Amino acid sequence: MAHLGTGHRRRTLALPVGLALTASLAFLPAVTASAAPLGSGAETVAAAKPDTSGPKLSYVANLTAYGTVKQARKAIERAGGTVVIAYEQIGVVVAHSQNPEFAKQLRGQRSLFVSVGATRTAPLSVVQTTEEGTTQRLSDADAAKAAAQAEPGQEPLESNQWDLRAIKADQAHKINDGSRNVTVGVIDTGVDDTHPDLAPNFSKGQSANCVGGVADTTEGAWRPYADGSDHGTHVAGTIAAARNGLGISGVAPGVQVAAIKVSEPATSLFYTEAVVCGFMFAAEKGIEVTNNSYYVDPWLYNCKSDDDQKALVEALARATKYAERKGVLSVASAGNSNHDLASSAIVDDTSPNDTTPVPRTIDPKVCLDLPTQLPGVVTVSATGDQGFKSYYSSYGLGVVDVAAPGGDKWQVPATPDANGRVLSTLPGGGYGYKQGTSMAGPHVAGVAALLKSRHPWASPSQLQAMLKGQATKAACPEKVYDATGALVDATTCNSKWGQTGYYGYGVVDALKAVE
């Protein structure tokens, strides 16, 4: 999950009842703030000139059921803001302002705004850098060794893909590789669509750069930055690398994959306005499944008790629910912090990660990992070759829906490379290994794409039910590896109602998806 740590960067909200929103696409272009106009009703004098002494920040403003974008635009301008884009379909407006009291002033207009919050703590002009998990590139020697041991019908490097066999994807490919009528959108750091294992299945018409909140569909805008992350390209290969006699195979090598880039330049930070754009773009472009291997920055957990963070939860919940209504199933990674997301308290010492973190103890029932803990989103934990929960993977009874291979360096497979991480595509035509719940999520997205191929009329909720119902049940293990590689008692795994905290309903099964 981005942050990208070891691979992951990285449930009950709804739109206000009766929200009067336009059903058609209505992305409004940026406007220049004008002189403060008179308000409506009893207001008879223009508001005082807003303070512009603060840093320029980005905000999301969520409208009430009775608020309109026209009214919101006027209120935002009066408070010293500039509208970047307005999503009338969900009543969410993205704006910039240098007024330190901007959010507070808008929150005071309760008939118009449900919530307003800054999407970051660092100014827009500041470029932040974050560390990404290590990528281990496949050596020429290991590639040759794998190719020599490839069985008839396998891709040259498939003998190293223990992860495909763990979910029976290799058997599923003998029946159905998936339909080209199904597209998985990789909401991530961008995808190198020129990679020979991705180019045959790449959908340019469903790809964009959403950084800043406005979709840019110009040629190549969806690709990783020149000095950027290989994360999204690795994720895309696991989902849909083609069976073309080159490199590896994806879980669903017959479906299409699209790239929706949402990470800031020179960084792996994913801000709310970009992620909202990503879900809205996927919804309007007919994408059936999205993979979300990240968490929304700058907060590892967004607390609804905080005015700013509450607004981010609301905006993202509206975007994901809209996407679901438009037929999109969203899959997200559970995280790499080894946290129990169903516990009563978690120590978060990394937030905010765009300025200076301030340690805090949060209640995971009030403070959510976004987007993975939003309603309707499939939450995925990670496993290794031996089937144990990966040592880094977060978990939680009733929170994790299903599990999938994410890799674990301590669970060493009997493959030519003996590497417990997940092998996939890298920018520039290469291949390499990563581990994380970021790698588990795309396995589930791939299986969901196979299910959608087999059942084209299935709704997102029906696909999610099939993922859970077909999953291979996995009981709580007696032992599990810790971060040092020691086998310890699995005392943190709980089970109830046919689920476990480590695996949810079980490990996804690609073979059942196509049968």
PDB file of C-alpha atoms in Angstrom, residues 8 37 40 63 188 381 481:
ATOM      1  CA  HIS A   8       1.685  -0.476   0.913  1.00  0.00           C
ATOM      2  CA  PRO A  37     -19.988  39.681  -4.299  1.00  0.00           C
ATOM      3  CA  SER A  40     -28.195  36.529  -0.694  1.00  0.00           C
ATOM      4  CA  LEU A  63     -22.068  20.592   0.339  1.00  0.00           C
ATOM      5  CA  ASP A 188      -1.352   4.785  -7.958  1.00  0.00           C
ATOM      6  CA  SER A 381      -4.382  -8.350   4.016  1.00  0.00           C
ATOM      7  CA  TYR A 481       6.736 -14.722  11.612  1.00  0.00           C
TER       8      TYR A 481
END
